[in-house]
Short mmCIF file of C-alpha atoms in Angstrom, two decimals:
data_model
loop_
_atom_site.label_atom_id
_atom_site.label_comp_id
_atom_site.label_asym_id
_atom_site.label_seq_id
_atom_site.Cartn_x
_atom_site.Cartn_y
_atom_site.Cartn_z
CA MET A 17 54.02 151.71 -81.07
CA ALA A 18 56.95 154.42 -80.02
CA ASP A 19 57.29 153.57 -77.07
CA LEU A 20 56.94 149.57 -77.96
CA LEU A 21 60.55 150.41 -79.98
CA LEU A 22 61.49 152.37 -77.34
CA ILE A 23 61.69 149.20 -74.83
CA VAL A 24 63.00 147.27 -77.06
CA GLU A 25 66.02 149.68 -78.01
CA SER A 26 66.87 149.58 -74.35
CA ALA A 27 66.75 145.90 -74.00
CA TRP A 28 68.77 146.07 -76.59
CA ALA A 29 71.37 148.09 -74.62
CA SER A 30 71.36 146.57 -71.81
CA ILE A 31 72.25 143.38 -73.83
CA ARG A 32 74.98 144.89 -75.73
CA ALA A 33 76.46 146.15 -72.20
CA HIS A 34 76.91 142.77 -71.30
CA ALA A 35 77.41 140.95 -74.38
CA LEU A 36 79.87 138.48 -72.56
CA ARG A 37 77.15 137.64 -70.05
CA SER A 38 74.40 137.62 -72.68
CA LEU A 39 75.99 135.07 -74.66
CA LEU A 40 77.06 132.70 -72.17
CA THR A 41 73.44 133.24 -70.93
CA VAL A 42 71.71 132.35 -74.51
CA LEU A 43 74.13 129.30 -75.27
CA GLY A 44 71.69 126.60 -74.04
CA ILE A 45 69.16 127.75 -76.35
CA VAL A 46 71.81 128.06 -79.02
CA ILE A 47 72.50 124.46 -78.66
CA GLY A 48 69.12 123.13 -78.37
CA VAL A 49 68.02 124.92 -81.62
CA ALA A 50 71.52 124.23 -83.85
CA SER A 51 70.71 120.18 -82.39
CA VAL A 52 66.93 120.85 -83.47
CA ILE A 53 68.12 121.90 -86.68
CA ALA A 54 70.96 120.05 -87.87
CA VAL A 55 68.46 116.72 -87.01
CA VAL A 56 65.62 117.82 -89.03
CA SER A 57 68.01 119.38 -92.11
CA ILE A 58 69.60 115.55 -92.15
CA PHE A 59 65.95 113.80 -92.10
CA GLN A 60 64.41 115.96 -94.40
CA GLY A 61 67.08 115.88 -96.50
CA MET A 62 66.70 112.06 -96.69
CA ALA A 63 63.02 112.77 -97.04
CA ALA A 64 63.62 114.88 -100.36
CA SER A 65 65.88 112.09 -101.81
CA ILE A 66 63.73 109.14 -101.08
CA THR A 67 61.01 111.36 -103.48
CA ASP A 68 63.76 112.14 -106.03
CA GLN A 69 64.30 108.11 -106.01
CA PHE A 70 60.78 106.68 -106.04
CA ALA A 71 59.29 109.54 -108.66
CA GLY A 72 61.43 108.13 -111.45
CA LEU A 73 59.54 104.94 -111.37
CA GLY A 74 56.22 106.49 -112.59
CA ALA A 75 52.45 106.89 -111.42
CA ASN A 76 51.68 104.09 -112.80
CA ASN A 77 53.45 101.18 -111.42
CA LEU A 78 52.57 98.46 -108.86
CA THR A 79 54.31 96.59 -106.94
CA VAL A 80 53.39 92.80 -104.75
CA ARG A 81 55.29 91.25 -102.05
CA SER A 82 55.27 89.27 -99.35
CA GLU A 83 54.83 90.61 -95.79
CA THR A 84 55.68 88.19 -92.61
CA SER A 85 54.37 89.86 -89.21
CA PHE A 86 56.26 90.32 -86.31
CA ASP A 87 54.73 87.29 -84.08
CA ASP A 88 55.15 84.93 -87.72
CA GLN A 89 58.73 86.39 -87.92
CA LEU A 90 59.27 85.82 -84.54
CA GLN A 91 57.80 81.95 -84.69
CA GLY A 92 60.18 81.58 -87.63
CA ARG A 93 57.67 81.62 -90.48
CA ARG A 94 58.04 83.65 -93.07
CA SER A 95 55.43 84.75 -95.85
CA ARG A 96 56.04 84.57 -99.76
CA ILE A 97 55.21 85.36 -103.23
CA SER A 98 55.53 81.87 -104.69
CA LEU A 99 56.11 81.20 -108.82
CA GLU A 100 51.92 79.96 -108.32
CA ASP A 101 51.59 83.52 -107.60
CA TYR A 102 53.19 85.03 -110.28
CA GLN A 103 51.63 82.22 -113.03
CA ARG A 104 48.06 83.51 -110.99
CA LEU A 105 48.96 87.20 -111.90
CA VAL A 106 50.17 86.40 -115.07
CA ASP A 107 46.67 84.18 -116.15
CA GLY A 108 44.46 86.91 -114.21
CA LEU A 109 45.26 89.98 -115.57
CA PRO A 110 45.41 89.79 -119.38
CA GLY A 111 46.04 93.23 -121.33
CA VAL A 112 47.01 95.21 -117.82
CA GLY A 113 51.02 95.87 -118.76
CA GLU A 114 54.43 94.00 -118.02
CA VAL A 115 54.52 92.05 -115.30
CA SER A 116 57.93 91.75 -113.93
CA PRO A 117 59.24 88.83 -111.21
CA SER A 118 62.29 89.40 -109.39
CA PHE A 119 64.04 87.37 -106.62
CA ASN A 120 67.42 87.04 -104.60
CA VAL A 121 68.98 84.63 -106.00
CA MET A 122 71.47 84.05 -103.07
CA GLY A 123 69.28 85.62 -100.38
CA ASP A 124 68.00 88.35 -98.95
CA HIS A 125 71.31 89.62 -98.04
CA GLY A 126 73.19 88.34 -101.08
CA GLY A 127 76.25 86.70 -101.71
CA THR A 128 79.85 86.47 -102.84
CA VAL A 129 81.17 86.59 -106.68
CA HIS A 130 84.56 86.52 -108.00
CA ALA A 131 86.50 87.80 -110.90
CA GLY A 132 89.94 86.68 -111.42
CA ARG A 133 91.81 87.23 -107.97
CA ALA A 134 89.21 89.67 -106.71
CA ASP A 135 86.02 88.81 -104.82
CA THR A 136 83.08 90.71 -102.84
CA PHE A 137 79.80 90.47 -101.30
CA THR A 138 76.73 91.62 -103.15
CA ARG A 139 72.62 91.25 -103.95
CA VAL A 140 72.50 89.05 -106.60
CA ILE A 141 68.86 89.20 -108.44
CA ALA A 142 67.01 87.48 -111.26
CA SER A 143 64.45 89.32 -113.29
CA SER A 144 62.86 89.85 -116.61
CA PRO A 145 63.48 92.35 -119.30
CA ALA A 146 60.89 94.56 -117.90
CA TYR A 147 62.55 94.86 -114.90
CA GLN A 148 64.69 98.05 -116.66
CA HIS A 149 61.52 99.72 -117.47
CA SER A 150 60.03 99.39 -114.20
CA ARG A 151 62.78 99.93 -112.16
CA GLN A 152 63.80 102.59 -114.10
CA VAL A 153 67.20 101.45 -114.31
CA TYR A 154 69.32 101.08 -118.10
CA PRO A 155 72.52 99.91 -119.66
CA ARG A 156 75.18 102.27 -120.21
CA LEU A 157 77.36 100.15 -121.99
CA GLY A 158 76.55 96.81 -123.64
CA ARG A 159 72.84 95.75 -123.44
CA PHE A 160 70.20 94.33 -120.85
CA ILE A 161 69.40 91.16 -120.67
CA THR A 162 66.54 90.18 -123.47
CA ALA A 163 63.75 87.20 -123.39
CA ALA A 164 65.99 84.82 -125.56
CA ASP A 165 68.33 84.74 -122.64
CA ASN A 166 65.74 84.14 -120.33
CA ASP A 167 63.81 81.59 -122.91
CA SER A 168 67.05 79.80 -122.91
CA ARG A 169 68.45 80.45 -119.78
CA ARG A 170 72.01 81.73 -120.97
CA ARG A 171 74.44 82.25 -118.44
CA VAL A 172 74.51 86.30 -118.79
CA CYS A 173 74.19 88.91 -116.43
CA VAL A 174 74.13 93.11 -116.21
CA ILE A 175 76.43 94.82 -113.76
CA GLY A 176 76.26 97.79 -111.78
CA GLU A 177 79.42 100.49 -111.78
CA LYS A 178 80.16 99.59 -107.56
CA LEU A 179 80.72 95.74 -108.18
CA ARG A 180 82.79 96.39 -111.56
CA SER A 181 84.91 98.77 -109.23
CA ASN A 182 84.67 96.14 -106.27
CA LEU A 183 85.81 92.98 -108.90
CA GLU A 184 88.56 95.39 -110.68
CA LEU A 185 87.05 94.75 -113.95
CA PRO A 186 87.88 97.38 -116.75
CA ALA A 187 86.65 100.70 -117.36
CA ASP A 188 84.20 98.50 -120.09
CA PRO A 189 83.57 94.99 -118.20
CA VAL A 190 81.52 93.76 -121.10
CA GLY A 191 82.32 90.59 -122.49
CA GLN A 192 84.30 89.76 -118.91
CA TYR A 193 83.67 86.59 -116.83
CA ILE A 194 82.36 86.49 -113.74
CA ARG A 195 81.93 83.46 -110.77
CA ILE A 196 77.90 83.11 -108.81
CA GLY A 197 78.47 80.69 -106.88
CA SER A 198 79.67 78.05 -108.98
CA GLU A 199 78.35 78.77 -112.02
CA TRP A 200 80.22 81.42 -114.43
CA CYS A 201 78.33 84.20 -116.07
CA LYS A 202 79.36 86.76 -119.09
CA VAL A 203 78.62 90.62 -118.46
CA VAL A 204 76.92 91.35 -121.54
CA GLY A 205 76.68 95.40 -119.97
CA LEU A 206 77.06 97.82 -117.30
CA MET A 207 74.16 99.50 -115.85
CA GLU A 208 73.83 103.45 -115.48
CA GLU A 209 75.07 104.76 -112.06
CA ARG A 210 73.22 105.75 -109.90
CA GLY A 211 75.01 106.24 -106.52
CA GLU A 212 74.18 105.87 -102.66
CA VAL A 213 71.18 106.27 -101.05
CA PHE A 214 71.73 106.51 -96.82
CA GLY A 215 75.45 105.35 -97.08
CA PHE A 216 74.19 102.03 -99.40
CA SER A 217 75.37 101.87 -102.81
CA GLN A 218 72.54 101.66 -105.59
CA ASP A 219 75.24 99.94 -107.80
CA ASP A 220 76.23 97.11 -105.84
CA PHE A 221 74.45 94.54 -107.62
CA VAL A 222 74.12 91.50 -110.64
CA LEU A 223 71.38 90.90 -112.42
CA MET A 224 70.63 88.15 -114.48
CA PRO A 225 67.55 86.07 -116.20
CA PHE A 226 64.93 84.92 -114.08
CA ALA A 227 65.31 81.20 -115.43
CA THR A 228 68.57 81.53 -115.21
CA GLY A 229 68.49 82.15 -111.47
CA LEU A 230 65.65 79.73 -110.96
CA ALA A 231 68.23 77.42 -112.28
CA LEU A 232 70.78 78.06 -109.70
CA VAL A 233 68.87 77.75 -106.94
CA GLN A 234 69.00 74.21 -104.52
CA ASP A 235 64.86 74.44 -104.22
CA ALA A 236 62.02 76.98 -106.73
CA SER A 237 59.28 76.38 -104.67
CA ARG A 238 60.98 78.72 -101.51
CA VAL A 239 61.79 81.93 -103.77
CA ASP A 240 60.23 84.40 -102.54
CA LEU A 241 59.13 87.04 -105.66
CA SER A 242 58.78 90.81 -106.09
CA ILE A 243 56.45 91.54 -108.83
CA ASP A 244 56.72 94.63 -110.82
CA ILE A 245 53.61 95.82 -112.63
CA GLN A 246 52.86 98.34 -115.40
CA VAL A 247 49.18 99.59 -115.66
CA ALA A 248 48.38 100.95 -118.55
CA GLU A 249 45.57 103.45 -117.38
CA THR A 250 46.64 105.56 -114.56
CA ALA A 251 42.92 105.48 -113.75
CA GLU A 252 42.98 101.84 -113.60
CA MET A 253 45.26 101.84 -110.89
CA GLU A 254 42.98 101.03 -108.26
CA ALA A 255 40.45 98.48 -110.14
CA VAL A 256 43.77 96.73 -111.00
CA LYS A 257 44.79 96.74 -107.49
CA ASP A 258 41.24 95.15 -105.90
CA ARG A 259 42.07 92.49 -108.73
CA ILE A 260 45.72 91.50 -107.36
CA ASP A 261 44.45 91.54 -104.38
CA ALA A 262 41.38 89.09 -105.13
CA LEU A 263 43.80 86.45 -106.92
CA LEU A 264 45.98 86.55 -104.19
CA ARG A 265 43.62 85.89 -101.34
CA GLN A 266 41.83 83.31 -103.45
CA SER A 267 45.22 81.77 -104.02
CA ARG A 268 46.88 81.78 -101.07
CA LEU A 269 43.49 80.73 -98.61
CA ARG A 270 43.30 78.03 -100.74
CA GLY A 271 46.90 76.79 -99.24
CA GLY A 272 46.25 77.61 -96.03
CA SER A 273 47.37 80.79 -95.37
CA GLN A 274 45.58 83.66 -94.35
CA GLY A 275 45.35 85.13 -97.48
CA GLY A 276 47.14 88.70 -95.91
CA ASP A 277 50.74 88.60 -95.73
CA PHE A 278 51.60 90.51 -98.98
CA ARG A 279 51.31 94.22 -99.87
CA VAL A 280 50.16 95.63 -103.01
CA GLU A 281 51.86 99.15 -103.71
CA THR A 282 52.41 102.30 -106.04
CA ALA A 283 55.90 103.36 -105.92
CA GLU A 284 54.30 107.13 -104.72
CA GLN A 285 52.91 104.58 -101.70
CA LEU A 286 56.50 102.88 -101.08
CA GLY A 287 58.10 106.58 -101.08
CA ASP A 288 55.45 107.72 -98.58
CA SER A 289 55.83 104.69 -96.22
CA LEU A 290 59.48 105.49 -95.69
CA LYS A 291 59.19 109.03 -95.75
CA SER A 292 56.57 108.65 -92.93
CA ILE A 293 58.94 106.46 -91.29
CA ILE A 294 62.03 109.15 -91.66
CA HIS A 295 60.03 112.24 -90.71
CA LEU A 296 58.29 109.89 -87.23
CA VAL A 297 62.38 109.14 -85.98
CA SER A 298 63.12 113.09 -87.01
CA MET A 299 60.43 114.77 -84.81
CA VAL A 300 61.44 112.19 -81.85
CA PHE A 301 65.57 113.44 -82.02
CA ALA A 302 64.26 116.58 -82.18
CA GLY A 303 61.90 116.03 -79.22
CA ILE A 304 65.24 114.44 -77.19
CA VAL A 305 67.51 117.73 -78.11
CA GLY A 306 64.72 119.85 -77.56
CA VAL A 307 65.22 119.54 -73.47
CA SER A 308 68.60 121.83 -74.34
CA LEU A 309 65.86 124.40 -74.96
CA LEU A 310 64.43 123.99 -71.45
CA VAL A 311 67.80 124.07 -69.66
CA GLY A 312 68.51 127.24 -72.00
CA GLY A 313 65.37 128.48 -70.87
CA ILE A 314 65.86 128.25 -66.87
CA GLY A 315 69.40 129.51 -67.42
CA ILE A 316 67.62 132.77 -69.20
CA MET A 317 65.76 133.06 -65.85
CA ASN A 318 68.21 132.44 -63.54
CA ILE A 319 71.00 135.63 -65.03
CA MET A 320 67.26 137.57 -65.54
CA LEU A 321 66.80 137.53 -61.86
CA VAL A 322 70.80 138.44 -61.12
CA SER A 323 69.75 141.08 -63.42
CA VAL A 324 66.63 142.55 -61.22
CA THR A 325 68.99 142.03 -58.46
CA GLU A 326 71.71 144.11 -59.85
CA ARG A 327 69.32 146.70 -61.30
CA THR A 328 66.91 147.45 -58.33
CA ARG A 329 68.41 150.93 -58.05
CA GLU A 330 67.93 151.35 -61.51
CA ILE A 331 64.39 150.06 -61.19
CA GLY A 332 63.41 152.32 -58.29
CA ILE A 333 64.72 155.26 -60.24
CA CYS A 334 62.60 154.43 -63.30
CA LYS A 335 59.79 154.47 -61.10
CA ALA A 336 60.39 157.40 -59.48
CA LEU A 337 60.38 159.04 -62.74
CA GLY A 338 56.62 157.89 -63.63
CA ALA A 339 57.63 154.14 -65.42
CA THR A 340 54.79 152.20 -64.84
CA ARG A 341 54.39 148.72 -63.48
CA GLN A 342 53.70 147.69 -67.04
CA ALA A 343 56.57 149.20 -68.40
CA ILE A 344 58.61 147.84 -66.12
CA LEU A 345 57.46 144.55 -67.21
CA LEU A 346 57.79 144.80 -71.07
CA GLN A 347 61.20 145.93 -70.25
CA PHE A 348 62.53 142.86 -68.73
CA LEU A 349 60.26 140.90 -71.28
CA SER A 350 61.51 141.99 -74.03
CA GLU A 351 64.90 141.69 -72.92
CA ALA A 352 64.16 138.13 -72.40
CA ALA A 353 62.47 137.41 -75.19
CA LEU A 354 65.57 139.68 -77.45
CA LEU A 355 68.16 137.29 -75.79
CA SER A 356 66.44 134.32 -76.77
CA ALA A 357 65.57 135.08 -80.51
CA ILE A 358 68.87 136.16 -81.02
CA GLY A 359 69.97 132.56 -79.69
CA GLY A 360 67.66 130.96 -81.65
CA VAL A 361 69.11 132.57 -85.23
CA ILE A 362 72.63 131.85 -83.99
CA GLY A 363 71.54 128.55 -83.49
CA VAL A 364 69.61 127.90 -87.01
CA VAL A 365 72.82 129.13 -88.93
CA LEU A 366 74.65 126.84 -86.79
CA GLY A 367 72.56 123.83 -87.32
CA TYR A 368 72.02 124.24 -90.85
CA ALA A 369 75.52 124.31 -91.19
CA GLY A 370 76.31 121.12 -88.88
CA GLY A 371 73.38 119.65 -91.36
CA VAL A 372 75.69 120.82 -94.93
CA LEU A 373 78.74 119.67 -92.88
CA ALA A 374 77.26 116.08 -91.92
CA SER A 375 76.24 115.56 -95.25
CA LEU A 376 79.55 115.89 -96.79
CA VAL A 377 81.59 114.03 -94.14
CA ILE A 378 79.60 111.06 -94.03
CA PRO A 379 79.16 108.79 -97.11
CA GLY A 380 76.04 108.70 -98.89
CA LEU A 381 74.42 110.89 -96.67
CA PRO A 382 72.03 113.17 -99.11
CA PRO A 383 72.19 117.11 -98.98
CA ALA A 384 70.80 119.13 -95.91
CA THR A 385 67.44 120.73 -96.13
CA VAL A 386 65.76 123.08 -93.96
CA PRO A 387 62.44 124.16 -94.72
CA TRP A 388 61.33 127.70 -94.10
CA TRP A 389 58.91 126.64 -91.33
CA THR A 390 61.51 125.11 -89.61
CA VAL A 391 63.30 128.60 -88.92
CA VAL A 392 60.81 130.60 -88.00
CA LEU A 393 59.40 128.06 -85.77
CA SER A 394 62.68 127.72 -84.25
CA VAL A 395 63.24 131.37 -83.77
CA LEU A 396 59.56 132.52 -82.74
CA PHE A 397 59.72 129.29 -79.95
CA SER A 398 63.30 130.82 -78.57
CA ALA A 399 61.41 133.82 -78.05
CA ALA A 400 58.59 132.25 -76.87
CA VAL A 401 60.97 130.28 -73.90
CA GLY A 402 62.69 133.97 -73.14
CA VAL A 403 58.99 135.32 -72.61
CA VAL A 404 58.27 132.27 -70.27
CA PHE A 405 61.24 132.11 -68.54
CA GLY A 406 61.53 135.85 -68.15
CA THR A 407 57.84 135.82 -66.95
CA ILE A 408 59.06 135.08 -63.25
CA PRO A 409 61.93 137.90 -63.08
CA ALA A 410 60.29 140.68 -65.05
CA ALA A 411 57.35 140.34 -62.32
CA LYS A 412 59.77 140.42 -59.83
CA ALA A 413 60.99 143.75 -61.16
CA ALA A 414 57.68 145.14 -61.70
CA GLY A 415 56.53 144.61 -58.40
CA LEU A 416 59.64 146.31 -56.77
CA ASP A 417 58.91 149.42 -54.58
CA PRO A 418 60.05 152.33 -55.28
CA ILE A 419 61.83 153.84 -52.13
CA ASP A 420 62.64 150.19 -51.51
CA ALA A 421 64.48 149.93 -54.56
CA LEU A 422 66.38 153.59 -54.07
CA ARG A 423 67.34 152.01 -50.93
CA TYR A 424 68.66 149.15 -51.95
CA GLU A 425 72.41 148.92 -51.65
#
């Protein structure tokens, strides 16, 4: 142990003696680790944000939505959850809990709404009073839409804070009127602000009664519903999922469909799907920027080879005084590993700083998060790069003949 500490101390002294050269040597490692940490911290922050977003939806919620295969999309076909599907679920799931249908009145991408001289592009959603419970969104001012609003198809709506700002409405917009398409709707509530996710505002929407939305579309049979179902007991989730699957497959097979063009998911599954995509993308990006670690390792090998040449006489003297081949090998390996580890530590600090800066500068980007295992793995991997690429120079130094080394000019 004492010999090992002495070797590390000697390696540190050599690095300090050539500080500028050492810094330039590890520059590739610093850039590589910093890039990896920055990318991972940003994507981990996104994953954490997704977890927080879906955690509030509850463990006993199910969402039924359509799913169109890639081949069908190429052929211009699109699956839908229809009003008939919704009615079949209502009739076939007695006593389960609240069933809340919703759909985009002006298409998946939204439409233009007006208020006075201002207009803006936004999402227009039609749903039931149960929407606020299934999606955990509640009014901050005024009220939410009611069953009476839906039954009488009242032209009323609730809006998000971002939409209120874009339409230049008063701080309390309750009682104001906005125009959706050719229809005027009275604002009866302003929803709680939820902020942005990945640069997209969660407060840029208008929500109206389900029946009112159906009255505004040209063909109610063409709407694509998303259905939220609140199950009374969590233990019944799988049984209810199987029942929903059977009901919809039976209904859709009768209509000529293959029966598998829909999905039934829990809030947790929705979050996990998004997180798995983010993790995959982050690993791909980390692998791409990790190529610079290879470049950094080659740089270390080159500099260490130069160092062996410069210190040939020193190696000869050490061997003449009794230094073993193993001691010389460890001397140069520890120097390469220490250089890389230092570069890794610097890279971690710079990478985390870069992730934090990105989350502050880019609007809507969640705060950067760096897992502890990423830090440990980065430093250890950096040291391993130094050992791997320092092996050839270390072996060359250890294999020098003492007499030839002493004669070297």
